Each structure stands twice: as C-alpha cells, then as structure tokens.
Amino acid sequence: MIIVKSLQEIELMRQAGRIVAGTLQELAGAVRPGITTIQLDTLARQYIQKSGARPAFLGYHGFPATICTSLNEEVVHGIPGLRRLKAGDIISIDVGVFYKGYYGDAAATFPVGEVSPLAKRLLEVTRESLYKGIEKAYPGNRLYDISAAIQTYVESRGFSVVRSYVGHGIGSEMHEEPQVPNFGLPGKGPLLEAGMVLAIEPMVNAGTWEVETLSDDWTVVTKDRNLSAHFEHTVAIMQDGPEILTSF
Ligand code: MG
C-alpha cells in the first residue's frame, strides 16, 4: 500500500529534507583532491547531529557509516574509508536523515577537480534525467510515467539505467511502497495521488546497465567497471505538481 501523507506530515518531511540538502551542500564544498571519504562522512555526521537529526543509514542492515560514498565505477552503497579523492574521480554521495519521525533521502555525484569529458557528460545526463522524472510526478499520472521519462532520456544520450536498484516511497519508513524503477512503460503502474512522497533516484552507467556487488557485501559496481552516477531527490506530489523536499 502506498501511504498518502497529510500536509502536516509533508511539512515535517520538508524539515527532514532541508537537513539532507544542507548536508549535501556542506559536502559539495568539501569534495576536493586529497580528502578521504571518511573525512566526508565525519562532516556529514556532525552536520546532521548539529541539526538535531539522526543519520538514517548508520546501522541500517548493519551499514557502518553516515553516508554512502561511491567512486567512479561504484554505483551505490560504497563505504567511507581511508581512500583519498584524486583529481579526475567522480564521487556519488548518498545522504539519509531521520527527523521528528520522518525520513529524507537524496544523493548527488560530484566531480573531483577536472574530470574527463565522458564523466562530465554522465553527470549532466544523470542529473537531467532526475528532473525529467520529477516533471512527471503529478496527481493523475502513473508511476511508470516517471520511470519511462528517465529511461528514455538516459538511453537517448547513449547511457544505461541500472535495473537492480530503484527508488522508493519514503515517509515514517525510509523505504516504503512503491518501488520507483528508472525504467518502464509510460501509462503503467499505480496512479499517482497528492500526498505521495517518492525518493526518485536514477543510477546511470556509461556502459552496460549490469552491476555486481563486491566482497564487502555493500559496494555495488558496474559489471564492465565503466563509470556510474547517481542523483536523488525526495519529492512530494502536491495538488499542483511535484515539490522537491531536498533541493540544494
Ligand atoms: Mg533512496
């Protein structure tokens, strides 16, 4: 069942979303050659705690950190550690918080110093595909209108969408129904209604859409080890259209 939120609940989700956005903003300013991913994790944890929220990923199914940091061929769920960013890397950072009973969830991929033309294009296309999906988040549309808009845009640019990981409903649970795939047929899927809140999150690969999980049981990488990018927003479907709760 897809849980429809009241306006009061959406107001609390706005507050959670603002903390997620602030965290990503802070991290965007810290990403540079030489910084380690665990230093980014510490910055995120401090920001979230200072805001009175709780990191949502820490301890989730045993995840050991506040944020996910996924570099280059890593798609999602990378674990922060002693690895130092270097110029030319791209880093996807996923942030989730729990605040006053509700979750917020967003991600973005950042270039580290100067990156290749391919990496630049992958980031642009992935970010843009997220907005193509969000534009379909209207009451009266169908869920896979969002999915199809993302897939069509990404594939028209020569990239591929990951199949095995998808977006999700979000609210008093981090993962609620429905699943929000980044592929599908327009006009299909559940009817969208005002009050639904979705985490829409295209994961886009430069090469094959296939992925595999490393032996740490967390880090998902592209099967061909080509680059991958990830952008995500928590989006409330309002009477008059989508409202991005995690804008930064
Ligand atoms: Mg998510």
Coordinates of C-alpha atoms and ligand atoms in Angstrom, one line a residue:
M1 CA 0.0 0.0 0.0
I2 CA 1.2 3.5 -0.9
I3 CA 0.9 5.8 2.2
V4 CA -0.6 9.2 1.4
K5 CA 0.8 11.9 3.7
S6 CA -1.1 14.7 5.3
L7 CA 0.0 18.3 4.8
Q8 CA 1.3 18.3 8.4
E9 CA 3.4 15.2 7.7
I10 CA 4.7 16.7 4.5
E11 CA 5.8 19.8 6.5
L12 CA 7.8 17.5 8.8
M13 CA 9.3 15.8 5.7
R14 CA 10.3 19.3 4.4
Q15 CA 12.2 19.8 7.6
A16 CA 14.0 16.5 7.2
G17 CA 14.6 17.3 3.5
R18 CA 16.2 20.6 4.4
I19 CA 18.7 18.8 6.7
V20 CA 19.6 16.4 3.9
A21 CA 20.0 19.3 1.5
G22 CA 22.2 21.2 3.9
T23 CA 24.4 18.1 4.4
L24 CA 24.9 17.7 0.7
Q25 CA 25.7 21.4 0.3
E26 CA 28.3 21.1 3.1
L27 CA 29.8 18.1 1.4
A28 CA 29.8 19.7 -2.0
G29 CA 32.1 22.4 -0.6
A30 CA 34.4 19.8 1.0
V31 CA 34.9 17.5 -2.0
R32 CA 38.4 18.1 -3.4
P33 CA 41.6 16.1 -4.2
G34 CA 43.3 14.8 -1.0
I35 CA 40.2 14.5 1.2
T36 CA 39.3 11.0 2.4
T37 CA 35.8 9.6 2.2
I38 CA 35.8 9.0 6.0
Q39 CA 36.5 12.7 6.5
L40 CA 33.4 13.5 4.4
D41 CA 31.5 11.0 6.5
T42 CA 32.5 12.8 9.7
L43 CA 31.5 16.2 8.3
A44 CA 28.1 14.7 7.3
R45 CA 27.6 13.1 10.8
Q46 CA 28.5 16.4 12.6
Y47 CA 26.1 18.4 10.4
I48 CA 23.2 16.0 10.8
Q49 CA 23.7 15.8 14.6
K50 CA 24.1 19.5 15.0
S51 CA 20.7 19.8 13.1
G52 CA 19.1 17.6 15.7
A53 CA 18.6 14.7 13.3
R54 CA 19.9 11.2 13.2
P55 CA 21.8 9.7 10.3
A56 CA 19.4 7.2 8.7
F57 CA 21.9 4.9 7.0
L58 CA 24.2 4.3 10.1
G59 CA 23.3 0.8 11.4
Y60 CA 20.7 0.2 8.6
H61 CA 21.1 -3.5 7.9
G62 CA 24.5 -3.1 9.6
F63 CA 25.7 -0.3 7.3
P64 CA 28.8 1.2 9.2
A65 CA 28.7 4.8 8.2
T66 CA 26.6 8.0 7.9
I67 CA 26.8 8.4 4.1
C68 CA 27.4 6.2 1.1
T69 CA 30.4 7.3 -1.0
S70 CA 30.7 5.6 -4.3
L71 CA 33.6 6.4 -6.6
N72 CA 33.9 6.1 -10.4
E73 CA 32.7 2.5 -11.3
E74 CA 31.0 2.2 -7.9
V75 CA 27.2 2.6 -8.4
V76 CA 25.8 2.9 -4.8
H77 CA 26.4 1.8 -1.2
G78 CA 30.2 2.5 -1.1
I79 CA 31.5 2.6 2.4
P80 CA 33.6 5.6 3.5
G81 CA 37.2 4.8 4.5
L82 CA 40.8 6.0 4.1
R83 CA 40.6 6.3 0.3
R84 CA 41.7 9.7 -0.8
L85 CA 39.9 11.5 -3.6
K86 CA 42.1 12.5 -6.6
A87 CA 41.5 14.8 -9.5
G88 CA 39.6 13.1 -12.2
D89 CA 37.4 11.0 -9.8
I90 CA 33.7 11.3 -9.6
I91 CA 32.1 10.6 -6.2
S92 CA 28.4 9.8 -5.6
I93 CA 27.3 10.8 -2.1
D94 CA 24.0 9.5 -0.7
V95 CA 22.6 11.1 2.5
G96 CA 19.7 10.0 4.6
V97 CA 18.4 11.5 7.8
F98 CA 15.6 10.8 10.3
Y99 CA 14.0 13.9 11.9
K100 CA 10.8 14.2 14.0
G101 CA 9.6 10.8 12.9
Y102 CA 10.3 11.2 9.1
Y103 CA 13.0 10.4 6.7
G104 CA 14.7 12.5 4.0
D105 CA 17.0 10.9 1.3
A106 CA 19.0 12.5 -1.5
A107 CA 22.2 11.9 -3.5
A108 CA 24.4 13.7 -6.0
T109 CA 27.5 12.9 -7.9
F110 CA 30.4 15.4 -7.8
P111 CA 33.4 15.8 -10.0
V112 CA 36.8 15.9 -8.1
G113 CA 38.9 18.6 -9.7
E114 CA 39.0 18.4 -13.5
V115 CA 37.2 15.3 -14.9
S116 CA 37.0 13.6 -18.3
P117 CA 34.5 14.8 -20.9
L118 CA 32.7 11.5 -20.6
A119 CA 32.4 11.9 -16.8
K120 CA 31.2 15.4 -17.2
R121 CA 28.5 14.3 -19.7
L122 CA 27.5 11.4 -17.5
L123 CA 26.9 13.7 -14.5
E124 CA 24.9 16.2 -16.7
V125 CA 22.7 13.4 -18.2
T126 CA 22.1 11.7 -14.9
R127 CA 21.1 15.0 -13.1
E128 CA 18.9 16.0 -16.0
S129 CA 17.2 12.5 -16.1
L130 CA 16.2 13.0 -12.4
Y131 CA 14.4 16.3 -13.4
K132 CA 12.8 14.6 -16.4
G133 CA 11.4 12.0 -13.9
I134 CA 10.3 14.6 -11.4
E135 CA 8.4 16.6 -14.1
K136 CA 6.1 13.6 -14.3
A137 CA 5.3 13.4 -10.6
Y138 CA 1.8 14.9 -10.9
P139 CA -1.5 13.6 -9.5
G140 CA -3.3 11.7 -12.2
N141 CA -0.2 10.4 -13.9
R142 CA 1.0 6.8 -13.5
L143 CA 4.1 5.9 -11.6
Y144 CA 6.0 4.5 -14.6
D145 CA 5.5 7.8 -16.4
I146 CA 8.3 8.9 -14.1
S147 CA 10.3 5.7 -14.9
A148 CA 9.9 5.9 -18.6
A149 CA 10.9 9.6 -18.7
I150 CA 14.1 8.8 -17.0
Q151 CA 14.9 5.7 -19.1
T152 CA 14.0 7.4 -22.4
Y153 CA 16.2 10.4 -21.7
V154 CA 19.2 8.4 -20.5
E155 CA 19.1 5.9 -23.4
S156 CA 18.7 8.7 -25.9
R157 CA 22.0 10.1 -24.6
G158 CA 23.7 6.7 -25.1
F159 CA 23.9 5.7 -21.4
S160 CA 22.1 2.9 -19.5
V161 CA 19.9 2.8 -16.4
V162 CA 20.6 0.3 -13.5
R163 CA 17.8 -2.3 -13.2
S164 CA 18.6 -4.0 -9.8
Y165 CA 18.3 -0.9 -7.6
V166 CA 15.4 1.5 -7.7
G167 CA 13.8 4.5 -6.0
H168 CA 11.1 4.1 -3.3
G169 CA 8.3 5.6 -1.4
I170 CA 9.5 7.4 1.8
G171 CA 7.9 8.7 5.0
S172 CA 8.0 7.4 8.5
E173 CA 10.0 4.5 7.0
M174 CA 13.0 5.1 4.8
H175 CA 11.8 2.5 2.2
E176 CA 8.0 2.4 1.7
E177 CA 6.0 1.3 -1.2
P178 CA 6.1 1.8 -4.1
Q179 CA 9.3 0.8 -5.8
V180 CA 10.3 3.5 -8.3
P181 CA 12.2 1.9 -11.1
N182 CA 14.2 4.1 -13.5
F183 CA 12.8 2.0 -16.5
G184 CA 9.3 1.1 -17.6
L185 CA 6.4 1.8 -19.8
P186 CA 4.5 5.1 -19.7
G187 CA 0.9 4.9 -18.7
K188 CA 1.5 1.9 -16.4
G189 CA 1.9 1.4 -12.7
P190 CA 0.0 2.8 -9.8
L191 CA -2.0 6.1 -10.1
L192 CA -0.1 9.0 -8.5
E193 CA -2.0 11.0 -5.9
A194 CA -1.4 14.2 -4.0
G195 CA 0.3 13.4 -0.7
M196 CA 2.5 10.6 -2.0
V197 CA 6.2 11.1 -1.4
L198 CA 8.8 9.4 -3.5
A199 CA 12.6 9.1 -3.5
I200 CA 13.4 9.3 -7.2
E201 CA 16.9 8.2 -7.9
P202 CA 18.3 7.4 -11.3
M203 CA 21.6 5.4 -11.3
V204 CA 23.1 5.7 -14.7
N205 CA 26.0 3.8 -16.2
A206 CA 28.3 4.9 -19.0
G207 CA 28.4 1.3 -20.3
T208 CA 26.3 -1.8 -19.5
W209 CA 23.4 -1.5 -17.1
E210 CA 24.6 -4.6 -15.3
V211 CA 26.1 -4.4 -11.8
E212 CA 27.6 -6.7 -9.2
T213 CA 28.3 -6.4 -5.5
L214 CA 31.9 -6.5 -4.2
S215 CA 33.1 -8.9 -1.4
D216 CA 32.4 -6.3 1.3
D217 CA 28.7 -7.2 0.6
W218 CA 27.9 -3.5 0.2
T219 CA 29.7 -1.8 -2.7
V220 CA 27.8 -2.1 -5.9
V221 CA 29.9 -1.7 -9.1
T222 CA 29.3 -1.7 -12.8
K223 CA 30.0 -5.1 -14.3
D224 CA 32.2 -3.6 -17.0
R225 CA 33.9 -1.2 -14.5
N226 CA 32.8 1.8 -16.5
L227 CA 31.7 4.9 -14.8
S228 CA 28.4 5.3 -12.9
A229 CA 26.5 8.3 -11.5
H230 CA 23.6 8.8 -9.1
F231 CA 21.3 11.7 -8.4
E232 CA 18.3 11.5 -6.0
H233 CA 15.7 13.8 -4.5
T234 CA 12.8 13.2 -2.1
V235 CA 9.8 14.6 -3.9
A236 CA 6.3 15.3 -2.6
I237 CA 3.4 15.0 -5.0
M238 CA 1.3 18.1 -4.3
Q239 CA -2.1 19.0 -5.8
D240 CA -0.4 21.3 -8.3
G241 CA 2.6 19.1 -9.0
P242 CA 6.0 18.0 -7.6
E243 CA 7.7 19.7 -4.7
I244 CA 11.4 18.8 -4.2
L245 CA 12.0 18.5 -0.5
T246 CA 15.8 18.1 -0.7
S247 CA 16.7 20.9 -3.1
F248 CA 20.1 22.4 -2.6
Ligands
MG1 MG 17.0 6.4 -1.7

